[in-house]
CSV table of C-alpha atoms in Angstrom, one decimal:
chain,number,residue,atom,x,y,z
A,1,MET,CA,-30.7,-95.1,84.4
A,2,SER,CA,-31.9,-92.6,81.9
A,3,HIS,CA,-33.3,-89.0,83.0
A,4,ASP,CA,-36.5,-87.6,81.6
A,5,THR,CA,-35.1,-84.0,79.8
A,6,THR,CA,-37.6,-83.1,78.8
A,7,HIS,CA,-39.8,-80.0,80.1
A,8,SER,CA,-43.7,-79.6,79.4
A,9,PRO,CA,-44.9,-75.9,78.7
A,10,SER,CA,-47.0,-75.7,82.1
A,11,VAL,CA,-43.8,-75.9,83.9
A,12,GLY,CA,-42.2,-73.7,81.5
A,13,HIS,CA,-44.2,-71.8,82.1
A,14,GLU,CA,-44.6,-72.2,86.3
A,15,GLU,CA,-40.1,-72.0,86.7
A,16,HIS,CA,-40.7,-68.4,84.5
A,17,GLU,CA,-42.9,-66.3,86.4
A,18,ASP,CA,-41.1,-68.3,89.5
A,19,HIS,CA,-38.2,-66.2,87.7
A,20,GLY,CA,-40.4,-63.1,87.5
A,21,SER,CA,-41.3,-63.0,91.7
A,22,THR,CA,-37.8,-63.6,92.4
A,23,THR,CA,-36.4,-61.0,90.7
A,24,VAL,CA,-39.3,-58.4,91.7
A,25,PHE,CA,-38.7,-60.0,95.2
A,26,GLY,CA,-34.7,-59.4,95.0
A,27,PHE,CA,-35.7,-55.8,93.6
A,28,TRP,CA,-38.4,-54.2,97.3
A,29,ILE,CA,-34.9,-56.1,98.5
A,30,TYR,CA,-32.9,-53.4,96.7
A,31,LEU,CA,-36.0,-50.3,97.7
A,32,MET,CA,-35.0,-51.1,101.5
A,33,THR,CA,-31.7,-50.4,101.2
A,34,ASP,CA,-32.7,-46.8,99.3
A,35,CYS,CA,-34.8,-47.0,102.2
A,36,ILE,CA,-32.2,-46.0,104.3
A,37,LEU,CA,-30.4,-43.9,102.0
A,38,PHE,CA,-32.9,-41.1,102.3
A,39,GLY,CA,-34.1,-42.0,105.9
A,40,THR,CA,-30.4,-41.0,106.4
A,41,LEU,CA,-30.8,-37.9,104.6
A,42,PHE,CA,-33.5,-36.9,106.0
A,43,THR,CA,-32.0,-37.1,109.5
A,44,VAL,CA,-29.2,-35.6,108.3
A,45,PHE,CA,-31.5,-32.2,106.8
A,46,ALA,CA,-33.2,-33.2,110.3
A,47,VAL,CA,-30.8,-31.6,112.5
A,48,MET,CA,-28.8,-29.3,109.7
A,49,CYS,CA,-32.5,-27.1,108.6
A,50,HIS,CA,-32.3,-24.6,111.2
A,51,GLN,CA,-28.0,-24.4,111.1
A,52,PHE,CA,-27.6,-21.2,108.9
A,53,ALA,CA,-24.3,-19.3,109.6
A,54,GLY,CA,-25.6,-16.2,109.3
A,55,GLY,CA,-27.7,-17.4,105.5
A,56,PRO,CA,-31.2,-17.1,104.1
A,57,THR,CA,-33.1,-19.3,105.9
A,58,GLY,CA,-35.7,-22.1,103.4
A,59,LYS,CA,-38.6,-19.7,103.6
A,60,GLU,CA,-36.4,-16.6,101.8
A,61,LEU,CA,-35.3,-19.9,99.2
A,62,PHE,CA,-38.1,-21.3,97.9
A,63,ASP,CA,-41.1,-20.6,96.1
A,64,ILE,CA,-43.4,-22.8,96.0
A,65,LYS,CA,-45.5,-22.3,93.5
A,66,ASN,CA,-43.1,-24.5,91.6
A,67,VAL,CA,-42.3,-27.2,93.6
A,68,GLU,CA,-46.3,-27.5,93.9
A,69,ILE,CA,-45.9,-27.6,89.9
A,70,GLU,CA,-42.9,-30.2,90.5
A,71,THR,CA,-44.6,-32.3,92.8
A,72,ALA,CA,-48.2,-31.8,90.2
A,73,ILE,CA,-46.0,-33.4,87.3
A,74,LEU,CA,-44.7,-36.1,89.4
A,75,LEU,CA,-47.4,-37.7,90.7
A,76,VAL,CA,-49.3,-37.2,87.4
A,77,SER,CA,-46.0,-39.5,85.6
A,78,SER,CA,-47.1,-41.5,88.0
A,79,ILE,CA,-50.5,-42.2,87.1
A,80,THR,CA,-49.4,-42.4,83.1
A,81,TYR,CA,-46.8,-44.9,84.4
A,82,GLY,CA,-49.9,-46.7,85.7
A,83,PHE,CA,-51.7,-47.1,83.0
A,84,ALA,CA,-48.7,-47.8,81.0
A,85,MET,CA,-49.1,-50.7,83.6
A,86,LEU,CA,-52.4,-51.8,82.2
A,87,SER,CA,-51.8,-51.3,78.7
A,88,ALA,CA,-48.4,-54.3,79.6
A,89,PHE,CA,-50.3,-56.3,81.5
A,90,ALA,CA,-53.6,-56.6,78.2
A,91,GLN,CA,-50.1,-57.3,75.8
A,92,ARG,CA,-51.8,-53.3,74.3
A,93,LYS,CA,-48.1,-52.9,72.8
A,94,SER,CA,-49.0,-49.7,71.2
A,95,GLY,CA,-50.4,-48.3,74.6
A,96,VAL,CA,-47.4,-49.3,76.6
A,97,LEU,CA,-45.6,-46.7,74.3
A,98,VAL,CA,-47.3,-44.1,74.6
A,99,TRP,CA,-47.4,-43.9,78.0
A,100,LEU,CA,-43.7,-44.9,78.8
A,101,PHE,CA,-43.0,-41.5,76.1
A,102,ILE,CA,-45.8,-39.7,78.1
A,103,THR,CA,-44.8,-40.3,81.6
A,104,PHE,CA,-40.6,-39.8,80.3
A,105,LEU,CA,-41.8,-36.2,79.3
A,106,LEU,CA,-43.0,-35.9,82.7
A,107,GLY,CA,-40.1,-36.9,84.8
A,108,LEU,CA,-38.0,-35.0,82.8
A,109,SER,CA,-39.9,-32.3,82.4
A,110,PHE,CA,-39.5,-32.3,86.4
A,111,VAL,CA,-35.6,-32.9,85.7
A,112,VAL,CA,-35.1,-29.9,83.8
A,113,LEU,CA,-37.6,-27.6,86.6
A,114,GLU,CA,-35.2,-29.0,90.1
A,115,VAL,CA,-31.6,-28.1,87.5
A,116,LYS,CA,-33.3,-24.6,86.9
A,117,GLU,CA,-34.1,-24.0,90.7
A,118,PHE,CA,-30.4,-25.4,91.3
A,119,ALA,CA,-28.7,-23.5,89.1
A,120,GLU,CA,-30.6,-19.8,90.4
A,121,LEU,CA,-29.9,-20.7,94.0
A,122,ILE,CA,-26.0,-20.7,92.6
A,123,ALA,CA,-26.1,-18.1,90.9
A,124,ASP,CA,-27.9,-15.8,93.0
A,125,GLY,CA,-24.1,-17.3,96.3
A,126,ASN,CA,-27.0,-20.1,97.6
A,127,GLY,CA,-25.5,-23.0,96.9
A,128,PRO,CA,-24.1,-26.2,98.5
A,129,ASP,CA,-20.9,-24.0,100.9
A,130,ARG,CA,-23.2,-21.6,101.5
A,131,SER,CA,-24.6,-23.0,104.8
A,132,ALA,CA,-25.3,-26.4,106.7
A,133,PHE,CA,-28.3,-26.5,105.9
A,134,LEU,CA,-28.4,-25.3,102.4
A,135,SER,CA,-25.3,-28.5,102.2
A,136,SER,CA,-28.1,-31.2,103.9
A,137,PHE,CA,-30.9,-29.2,101.1
A,138,PHE,CA,-28.9,-30.1,97.9
A,139,THR,CA,-27.7,-33.6,99.3
A,140,LEU,CA,-31.3,-34.7,99.8
A,141,VAL,CA,-33.0,-33.3,96.5
A,142,ALA,CA,-29.8,-33.8,93.9
A,143,THR,CA,-30.1,-37.9,95.6
A,144,HIS,CA,-33.4,-38.3,94.2
A,145,GLY,CA,-33.5,-36.2,91.5
A,146,LEU,CA,-30.2,-38.8,90.6
A,147,HIS,CA,-32.4,-41.1,91.4
A,148,VAL,CA,-35.1,-39.5,89.0
A,149,THR,CA,-32.7,-39.3,86.1
A,150,PHE,CA,-31.8,-43.3,86.3
A,151,GLY,CA,-35.5,-44.0,86.5
A,152,LEU,CA,-35.1,-41.9,83.2
A,153,ILE,CA,-33.1,-43.2,81.4
A,154,TRP,CA,-33.7,-47.0,82.2
A,155,MET,CA,-37.1,-46.2,81.0
A,156,VAL,CA,-35.4,-45.4,77.4
A,157,VAL,CA,-33.8,-48.8,77.2
A,158,LEU,CA,-37.2,-51.0,78.3
A,159,PHE,CA,-38.8,-48.1,75.6
A,160,PHE,CA,-36.1,-49.4,72.8
A,161,GLN,CA,-36.3,-53.3,73.7
A,162,VAL,CA,-40.1,-53.3,74.2
A,163,MET,CA,-40.0,-52.2,70.6
A,164,GLY,CA,-37.6,-55.2,69.4
A,165,LYS,CA,-38.0,-58.1,69.7
A,166,GLN,CA,-38.7,-58.8,72.5
A,167,GLY,CA,-41.7,-57.5,72.4
A,168,LEU,CA,-44.3,-57.7,76.0
A,169,GLY,CA,-43.4,-61.8,77.1
A,170,SER,CA,-42.7,-62.4,80.7
A,171,ARG,CA,-39.6,-60.7,81.3
A,172,MET,CA,-40.5,-57.4,80.1
A,173,VAL,CA,-43.3,-57.4,82.4
A,174,THR,CA,-41.4,-58.0,85.3
A,175,LYS,CA,-38.9,-55.3,84.5
A,176,LEU,CA,-41.5,-52.9,83.8
A,177,THR,CA,-43.2,-53.7,87.0
A,178,CYS,CA,-39.3,-53.2,88.7
A,179,LEU,CA,-39.4,-50.5,87.0
A,180,SER,CA,-42.6,-49.1,88.4
A,181,LEU,CA,-41.8,-49.7,91.6
A,182,PHE,CA,-38.7,-47.7,91.3
A,183,TRP,CA,-40.8,-45.1,89.6
A,184,HIS,CA,-43.6,-44.9,92.7
A,185,PHE,CA,-41.2,-45.1,95.1
A,186,LEU,CA,-39.8,-41.8,93.6
A,187,ASP,CA,-42.9,-40.0,94.1
A,188,ILE,CA,-43.6,-41.5,97.7
A,189,VAL,CA,-40.0,-40.1,98.5
A,190,TRP,CA,-40.7,-36.9,96.7
A,191,ILE,CA,-44.2,-36.2,98.7
A,192,CYS,CA,-42.4,-36.2,102.1
A,193,VAL,CA,-39.5,-34.1,101.0
A,194,PHE,CA,-42.1,-31.9,99.1
A,195,SER,CA,-43.6,-31.9,102.9
A,196,PHE,CA,-41.4,-32.1,105.7
A,197,VAL,CA,-37.9,-29.7,103.3
A,198,TYR,CA,-40.3,-27.2,101.2
A,199,LEU,CA,-43.1,-27.2,103.3
A,200,GLY,CA,-40.8,-27.4,106.3
A,201,SER,CA,-39.1,-24.8,105.7
A,202,VAL,CA,-41.3,-22.0,105.1
A,203,MET,CA,-43.9,-22.6,107.1
């Protein structure tokens, strides 16, 4: 009994699309676990946000103008990544590389400003060991910052892969789509941080 082991191009294309859909679906599940992580950290902050242990409050510590700049940078980076995805779907390799590079610079600027804020707080004696309020603040904001840093590393890897032999095949577009979901997710989390942690503390 013989078996036909050949595959027509259309069948191979459908299998590749199925694989891409499965990968994106799996990544959505990962993002749900991250939602649980950040939900837990927001809850801890809500419980601890008035436990100052005689130390400074958020209103005394936070420079809301700097935080607004960080927020604007991250939101713009989400737009530039959107342009990278439009270029990817249009198979414009140079467009993907340019927009990824701009997005990387914006994300790096965000991380640098966040590290600068942490360094100034710690230098003034307001580190995570100062009070429960600051412990929960550093844990929540630093966790988001680590996610952004991981996203930047991921971006660099994809940048060189797009430049290399892989180009803009369907597999690469799937990878770029997963990073797009991750990057936009971090934007949403940051909007919650900005509204709940910073604005909520200074108002």
